[in-house]
Structure formats: structure tokens, C-alpha cells
Coordinates of C-alpha atoms in Angstrom, one line a residue:
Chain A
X1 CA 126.7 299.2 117.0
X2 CA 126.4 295.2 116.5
X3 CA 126.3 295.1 120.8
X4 CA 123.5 297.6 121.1
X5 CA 121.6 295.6 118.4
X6 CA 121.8 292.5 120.4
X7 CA 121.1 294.9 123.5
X8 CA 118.1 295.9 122.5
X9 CA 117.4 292.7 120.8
X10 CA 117.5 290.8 124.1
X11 CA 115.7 293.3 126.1
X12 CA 113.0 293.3 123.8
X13 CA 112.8 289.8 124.2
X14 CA 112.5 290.0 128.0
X15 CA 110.3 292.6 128.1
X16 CA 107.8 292.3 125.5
X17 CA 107.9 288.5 123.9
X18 CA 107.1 286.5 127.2
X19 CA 103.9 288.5 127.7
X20 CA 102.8 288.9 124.3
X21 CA 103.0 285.2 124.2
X22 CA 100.9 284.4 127.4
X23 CA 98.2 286.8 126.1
X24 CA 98.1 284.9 122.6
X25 CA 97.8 281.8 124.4
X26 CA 95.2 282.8 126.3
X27 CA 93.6 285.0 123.9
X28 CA 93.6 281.0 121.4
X29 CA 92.2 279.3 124.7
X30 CA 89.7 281.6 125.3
X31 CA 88.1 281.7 121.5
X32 CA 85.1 279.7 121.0
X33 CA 84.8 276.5 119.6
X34 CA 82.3 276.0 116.9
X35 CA 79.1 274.7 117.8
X36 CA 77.9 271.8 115.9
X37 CA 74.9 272.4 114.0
X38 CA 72.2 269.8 115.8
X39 CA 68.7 270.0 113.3
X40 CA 65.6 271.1 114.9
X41 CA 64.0 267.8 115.0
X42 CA 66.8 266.3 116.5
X43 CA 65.9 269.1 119.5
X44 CA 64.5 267.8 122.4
X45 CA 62.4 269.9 125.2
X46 CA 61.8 268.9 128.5
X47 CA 58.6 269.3 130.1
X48 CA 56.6 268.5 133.1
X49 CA 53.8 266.2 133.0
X50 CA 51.7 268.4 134.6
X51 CA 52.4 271.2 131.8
X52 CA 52.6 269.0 129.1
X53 CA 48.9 267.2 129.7
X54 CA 47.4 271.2 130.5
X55 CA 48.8 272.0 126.9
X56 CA 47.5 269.1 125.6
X57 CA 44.0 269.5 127.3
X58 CA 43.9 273.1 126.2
X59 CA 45.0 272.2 122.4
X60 CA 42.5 269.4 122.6
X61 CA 39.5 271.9 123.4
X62 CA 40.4 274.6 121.3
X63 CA 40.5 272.1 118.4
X64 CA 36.9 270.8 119.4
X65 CA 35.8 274.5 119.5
X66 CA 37.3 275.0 116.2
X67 CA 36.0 271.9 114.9
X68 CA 32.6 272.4 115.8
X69 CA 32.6 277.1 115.1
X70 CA 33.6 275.4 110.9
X71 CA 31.1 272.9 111.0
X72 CA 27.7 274.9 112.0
X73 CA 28.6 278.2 110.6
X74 CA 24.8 279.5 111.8
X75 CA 25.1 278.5 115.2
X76 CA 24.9 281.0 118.3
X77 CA 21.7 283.2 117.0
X78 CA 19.4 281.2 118.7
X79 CA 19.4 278.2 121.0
X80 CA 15.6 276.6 122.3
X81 CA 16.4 274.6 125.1
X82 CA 13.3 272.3 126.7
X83 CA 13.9 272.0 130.0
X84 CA 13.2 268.9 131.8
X85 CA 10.0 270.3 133.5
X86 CA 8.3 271.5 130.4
X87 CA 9.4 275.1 130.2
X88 CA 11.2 276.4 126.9
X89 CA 14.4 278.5 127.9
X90 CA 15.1 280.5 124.7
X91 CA 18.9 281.7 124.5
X92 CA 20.3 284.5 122.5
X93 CA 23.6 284.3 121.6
X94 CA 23.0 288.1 120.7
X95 CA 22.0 291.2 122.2
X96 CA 18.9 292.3 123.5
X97 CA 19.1 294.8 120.5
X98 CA 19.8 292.1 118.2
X99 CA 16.3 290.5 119.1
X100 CA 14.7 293.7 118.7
X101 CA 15.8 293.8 114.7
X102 CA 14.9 290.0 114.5
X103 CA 11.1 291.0 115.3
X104 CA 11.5 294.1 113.1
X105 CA 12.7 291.9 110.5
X106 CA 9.2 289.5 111.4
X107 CA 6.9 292.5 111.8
X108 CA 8.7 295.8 110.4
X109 CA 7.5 298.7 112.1
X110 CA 5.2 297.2 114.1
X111 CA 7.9 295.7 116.1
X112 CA 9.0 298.5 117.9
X113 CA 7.5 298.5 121.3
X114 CA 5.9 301.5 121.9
X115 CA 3.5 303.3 119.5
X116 CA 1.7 306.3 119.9
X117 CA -1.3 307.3 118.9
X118 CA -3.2 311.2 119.0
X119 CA -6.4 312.2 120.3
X120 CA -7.7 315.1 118.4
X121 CA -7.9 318.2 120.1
X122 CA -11.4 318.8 119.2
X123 CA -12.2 316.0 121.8
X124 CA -12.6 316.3 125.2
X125 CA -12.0 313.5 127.9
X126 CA -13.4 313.6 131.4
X127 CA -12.8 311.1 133.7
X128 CA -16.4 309.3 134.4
X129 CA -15.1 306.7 137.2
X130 CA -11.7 304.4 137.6
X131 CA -10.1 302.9 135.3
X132 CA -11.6 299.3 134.3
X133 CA -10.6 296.8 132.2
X134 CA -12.2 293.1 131.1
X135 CA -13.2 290.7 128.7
X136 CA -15.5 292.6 126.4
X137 CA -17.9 289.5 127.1
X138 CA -18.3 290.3 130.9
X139 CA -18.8 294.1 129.9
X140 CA -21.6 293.4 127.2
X141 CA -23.1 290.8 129.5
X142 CA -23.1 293.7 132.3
X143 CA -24.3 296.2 129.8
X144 CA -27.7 293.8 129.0
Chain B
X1 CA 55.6 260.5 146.9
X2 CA 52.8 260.4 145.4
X3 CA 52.2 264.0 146.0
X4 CA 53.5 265.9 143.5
X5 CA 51.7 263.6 141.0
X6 CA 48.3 264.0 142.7
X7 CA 48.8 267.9 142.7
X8 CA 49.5 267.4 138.8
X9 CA 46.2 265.9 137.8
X10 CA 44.3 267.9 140.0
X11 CA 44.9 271.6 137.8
X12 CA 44.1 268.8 134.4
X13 CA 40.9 267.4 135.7
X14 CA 39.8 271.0 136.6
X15 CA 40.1 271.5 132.9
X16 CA 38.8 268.6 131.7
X17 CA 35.6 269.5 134.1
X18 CA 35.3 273.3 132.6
X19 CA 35.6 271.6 129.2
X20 CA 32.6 269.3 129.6
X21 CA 30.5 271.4 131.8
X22 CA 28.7 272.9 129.2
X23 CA 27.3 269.6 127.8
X24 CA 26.0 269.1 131.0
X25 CA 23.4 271.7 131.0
X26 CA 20.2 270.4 131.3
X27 CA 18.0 270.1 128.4
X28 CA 18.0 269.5 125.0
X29 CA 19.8 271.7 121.7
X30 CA 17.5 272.0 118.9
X31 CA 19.0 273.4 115.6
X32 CA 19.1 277.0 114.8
X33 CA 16.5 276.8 112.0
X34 CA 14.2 274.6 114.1
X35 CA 15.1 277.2 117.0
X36 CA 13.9 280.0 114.7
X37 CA 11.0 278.0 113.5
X38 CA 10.1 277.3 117.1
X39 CA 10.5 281.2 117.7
X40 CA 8.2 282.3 115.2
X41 CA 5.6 279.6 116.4
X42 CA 5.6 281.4 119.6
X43 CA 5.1 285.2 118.3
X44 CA 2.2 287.1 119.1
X45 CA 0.3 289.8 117.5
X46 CA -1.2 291.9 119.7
X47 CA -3.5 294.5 118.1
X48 CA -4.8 297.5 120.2
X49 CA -7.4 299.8 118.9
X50 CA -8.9 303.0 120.3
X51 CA -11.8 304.9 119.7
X52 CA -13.5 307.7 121.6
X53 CA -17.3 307.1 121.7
X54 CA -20.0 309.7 121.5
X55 CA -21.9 309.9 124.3
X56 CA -25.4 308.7 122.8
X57 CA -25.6 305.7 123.6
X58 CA -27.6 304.4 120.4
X59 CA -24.5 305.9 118.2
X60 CA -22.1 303.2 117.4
X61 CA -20.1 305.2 114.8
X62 CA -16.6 306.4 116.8
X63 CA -15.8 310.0 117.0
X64 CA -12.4 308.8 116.8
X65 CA -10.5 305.6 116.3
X66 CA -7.1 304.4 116.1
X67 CA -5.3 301.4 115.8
X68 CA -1.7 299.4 115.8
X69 CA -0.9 295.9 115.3
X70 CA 2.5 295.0 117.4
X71 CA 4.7 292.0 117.0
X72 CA 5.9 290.2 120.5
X73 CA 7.2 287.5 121.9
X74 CA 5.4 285.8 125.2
X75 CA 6.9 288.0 128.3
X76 CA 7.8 291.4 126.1
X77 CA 5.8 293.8 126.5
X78 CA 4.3 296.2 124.4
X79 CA 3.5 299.3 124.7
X80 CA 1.1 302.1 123.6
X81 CA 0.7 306.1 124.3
X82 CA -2.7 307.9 123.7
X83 CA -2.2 311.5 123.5
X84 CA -4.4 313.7 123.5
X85 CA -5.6 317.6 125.1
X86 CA -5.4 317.1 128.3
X87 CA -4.9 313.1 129.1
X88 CA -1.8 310.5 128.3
X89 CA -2.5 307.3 128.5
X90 CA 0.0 304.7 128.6
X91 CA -1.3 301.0 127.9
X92 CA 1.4 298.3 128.7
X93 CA 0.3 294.9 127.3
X94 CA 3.1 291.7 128.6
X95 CA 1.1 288.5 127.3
X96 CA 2.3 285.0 128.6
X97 CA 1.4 281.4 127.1
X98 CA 0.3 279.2 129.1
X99 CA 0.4 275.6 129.7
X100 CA -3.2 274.8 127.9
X101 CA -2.7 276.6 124.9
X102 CA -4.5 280.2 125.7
X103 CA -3.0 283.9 127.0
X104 CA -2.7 285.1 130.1
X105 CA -2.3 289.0 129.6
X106 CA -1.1 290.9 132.4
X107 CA -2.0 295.0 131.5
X108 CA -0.7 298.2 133.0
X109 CA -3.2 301.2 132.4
X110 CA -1.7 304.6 133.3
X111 CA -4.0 307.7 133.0
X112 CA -2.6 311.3 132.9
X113 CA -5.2 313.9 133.2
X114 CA -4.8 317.9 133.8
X115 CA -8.0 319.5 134.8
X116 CA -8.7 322.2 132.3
X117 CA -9.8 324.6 135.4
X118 CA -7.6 324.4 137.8
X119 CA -4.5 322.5 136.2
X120 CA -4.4 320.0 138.7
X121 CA -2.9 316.8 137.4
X122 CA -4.8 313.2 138.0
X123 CA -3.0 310.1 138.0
X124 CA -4.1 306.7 137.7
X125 CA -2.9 303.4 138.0
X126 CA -4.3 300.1 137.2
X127 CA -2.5 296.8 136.8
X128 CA -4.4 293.3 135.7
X129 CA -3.8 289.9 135.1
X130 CA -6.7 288.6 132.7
X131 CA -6.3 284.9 131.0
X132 CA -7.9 285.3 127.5
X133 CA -8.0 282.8 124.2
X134 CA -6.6 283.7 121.4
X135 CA -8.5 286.5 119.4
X136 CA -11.0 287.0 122.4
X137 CA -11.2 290.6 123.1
X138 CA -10.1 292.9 126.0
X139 CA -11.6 296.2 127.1
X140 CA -10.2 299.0 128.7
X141 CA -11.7 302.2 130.2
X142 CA -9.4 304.6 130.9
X143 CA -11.4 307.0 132.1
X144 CA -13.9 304.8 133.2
X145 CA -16.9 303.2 132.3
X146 CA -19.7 306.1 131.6
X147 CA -22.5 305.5 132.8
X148 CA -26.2 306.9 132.9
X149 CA -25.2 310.1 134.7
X150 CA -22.1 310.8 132.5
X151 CA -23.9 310.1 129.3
X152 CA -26.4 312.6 130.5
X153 CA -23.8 315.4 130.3
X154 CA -22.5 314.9 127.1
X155 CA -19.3 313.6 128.3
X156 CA -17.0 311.3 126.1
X157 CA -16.0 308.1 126.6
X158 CA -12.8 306.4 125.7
X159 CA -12.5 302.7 124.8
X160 CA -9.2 300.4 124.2
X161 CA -9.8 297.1 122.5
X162 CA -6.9 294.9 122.9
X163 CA -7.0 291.2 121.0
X164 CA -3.8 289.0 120.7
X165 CA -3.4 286.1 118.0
X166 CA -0.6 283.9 117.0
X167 CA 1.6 285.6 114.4
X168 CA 1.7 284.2 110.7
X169 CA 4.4 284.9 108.7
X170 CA 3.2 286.7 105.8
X171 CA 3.6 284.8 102.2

């Protein structure tokens, strides 16, 4: 009984211990080492120069935007710009519709563009010649 | 060498460039308010009246009149529709400022008109370009001018007055 104890004793030694002891070591050589904690100011990135001075442009313009969109909070309706030859160039930062309700606002209904007005039916219109328009000076003066 | 350093700037002065091009558009920026102010300064009011005249020539009462005030802007157009039996007129009224102060009114007259008798249509078209001061007043015949003959027959004659003015803001 005490032989085929130390039978089986030393063939489990031989046949399991040796492998089971590779695969621990390499199971302890293999687990990861704990990373050390590095804060995030400590962090450095690397960057081109090219990319870093775009970014830097671009943050440096959008700030200027920003800068300039909290300090005129009415800008962009309307912009008058005298050009160097006299003119006036007006600029709308709005619609075309937007304009439209600006004269409204000015003139109320009489700002629409088109108004129509009726001919009663009692009245009759035959055309007597062409169409003619004037000063109403130069008609009078033709009249006399 | 010195390439890759070059082809570096070149994409950042690109930037820089579309950054500052818009301060380099001609001309100067006037506030909004001023802009506004300088706006309403400009507007014109252009009034248009119509009246059908009897034919009698003595008679200056209208058989009919009609009027409308429009609010503009120099180089928008206005635009007014006479209906009536058997004519549509269309009266299109752009007024520009010019450099000395006064108007120069460019007008499009179009005339619609169905013969009673046969229903045959008539069409018209007259366009003119007419420098005027401000409140001096324009005429348009539609229908023409009437003269001794037409008068003779009773006939009807149609009259457009149009008079621009700078606009006031009302207190």
C-alpha cells in the first residue's frame, strides 16, 4: 500500500508538477505591472509646429470673433459702407424679407410693394392715343 | 532643409490672410444706429394718385380718384395695379438719388385693354427715365393723352400723378 503511495506520489510529480510550475511562472511573468499614476499636468503632447501655430491661429480668430459678436450685440442688421468713389453700398446682414418688415415697420402697410387700386365699373376707358408720361409742367405748358 | 519649414508657414499665413481679409474691404463701417439713421435719411415716399377725368374739359372735379402713399428705398421699386372693366394697368415706379440732390425716376407703364366688341386684347408698353426734384409732379396717360377729337365723343380719360418726397419719420 505504502509502495503504491509513493508510486503514485512520484508519478504525479513527473507528470503534473513540472508543468504546472512552468505555466505559473509564466502565468506571474506575464501579469502586468502597475502603472504609475503620472498627473495630467505632468502629461506632455507632441505636436508639429505646423499644427500647433494652425490651432493657435484658429483659437486666436475665433476668440477675436467672439470678442467682438459680446461686445456689439446690434451688429449685422445693417452695415453703410462709403466707398471710396462716393457711392453708398448698404449691406444687409438679413434677408431680403427681413428688409421688407424693416420698411413695414417705417411705413406699415404702405410698405408693401404693390397696391391695387379699382376702377368702378360704371366707367368706361377707351384708349385715345399711346401711352405718355411727363413732368406735369411740360404737359400744362403744352396744354396753353 | 528648409523645406518642410517653408511648406509649414505657408497653410498659417493662408490663415492669417483669410482672417484679415475682411478688414481689407474698401470703405468705411459706420455704426448700426448711424447705419439705420443713414437708412431712413435715404427713404422715399412715393405717392401715386389716379383719377378718371370727365371728358369736359372745363370740369375739373374727377369722376373717380384714388390714391396710395408707398414707402421705398432709392433702387426698389414700387408698384401699382389699376383695375378696372376692361383695362389693368400696372404702373412700376424705381426712383434713384442722384449725385445733386434730386430723383431720377425710371417708370414702367403697362396697359391691358379687352375691346368690349370683339374681345381683342391690347397691350402696351412704355418704359421712361424722367429726372424730377423732390415733390415735383409726374403724369401718366395710360390711355393716352385725349385730345380735341376724343373729348368730342364723350370718351374718358385716365390720369396718374406720381410725386416722390423724402420720408419723415412720423413723431
Amino acid at each position: 500500500m505504502d509502495e503504491t503511495r509513493h508510486l503514485l506520489k512520484e508519478e504525479e510529480d513527473q507528470q503534473w508538477r513540472a508543468p504546472m510550475e512552468r505555466v505559473r511562472r509564466r502565468i506571474l511573468a506575464h501579469v502586468p505591472r502597475e502603472r504609475e499614476r503620472v498627473s495630467a499636468w505632468k502629461r506632455q503632447v507632441s505636436l508639429p509646429l505646423p499644427v500647433a501655430a494652425l490651432a493657435a491661429a484658429l483659437l486666436l480668430t475665433f476668440g477675436v470673433t467672439l470678442a467682438v459678436l459680446a461686445t456689439r450685440t446690434n451688429m449685422g442688421y445693417i452695415r453703410v459702407t462709403k466707398a471710396p468713389a462716393g457711392g453708398t453700398e448698404y449691406q444687409f446682414a438679413v434677408p431680403y424679407d427681413k428688409v421688407e418688415a424693416l420698411l413695414k415697420s417705417m411705413g406699415g402697410a404702405d410698405a408693401n410693394i404693390e397696391s391695387v387700386m379699382t376702377i368702378p365699373k360704371s366707367v368706361k376707358l377707351i384708349p385715345v392715343g399711346e401711352p405718355r408720361m411727363g413732368k406735369a409742367n411740360d404737359f400744362l405748358r403744352k396744354k396753353q | 532643409m528648409s523645406t518642410p519649414m517653408r511648406s509649414g508657414i505657408v497653410p498659417l499665413l493662408l490663415v492669417l490672410a483669410v482672417a484679415h481679409s475682411p478688414a481689407q474691404a474698401p470703405g468705411t463701417d459706420t455704426d448700426p444706429k448711424e447705419a439705420l439713421q443713414e437708412l431712413l435719411s435715404k427713404a422715399l415716399t412715393v405717392t401715386v394718385s389716379a383719377r378718371v377725368l370727365p371728358p369736359d374739359t372745363q370740369e375739373e372735379t374727377p369722376v373717380w380718384n384714388a390714391e396710395s402713399t408707398k414707402l421705398t428705398l432709392p433702387g426698389r421699386s414700387i408698384k401699382v395695379r389699376l383695375d378696372g372693366e376692361n383695362v389693368r394697368i400696372y404702373l412700376i415706379c424705381t426712383p434713384y438719388l442722384q449725385d445733386d440732390g434730386d430723383v431720377l425716376l425710371l417708370a414702367q407703364g403697362q396697359v391691358w385693354f379687352t375691346e368690349s366688341q370683339d374681345k381683342e386684347n391690347r397691350y402696351f408698353s412704355t418704359f421712361y427715365s424722367i429726372p424730377v426734384s423732390f415733390g415735383e409732379k409726374v403724369l401718366f396717360f395710360p390711355l393716352g393723352l385725349s385730345d380735341a377729337d376724343a373729348q368730342q365723343k364723350n370718351h374718358f380719360n385716365i390720369e396718374v400723378e406720381i410725386k416722390i418726397v423724402p420720408y419723415e419719420k412720423k413723431q
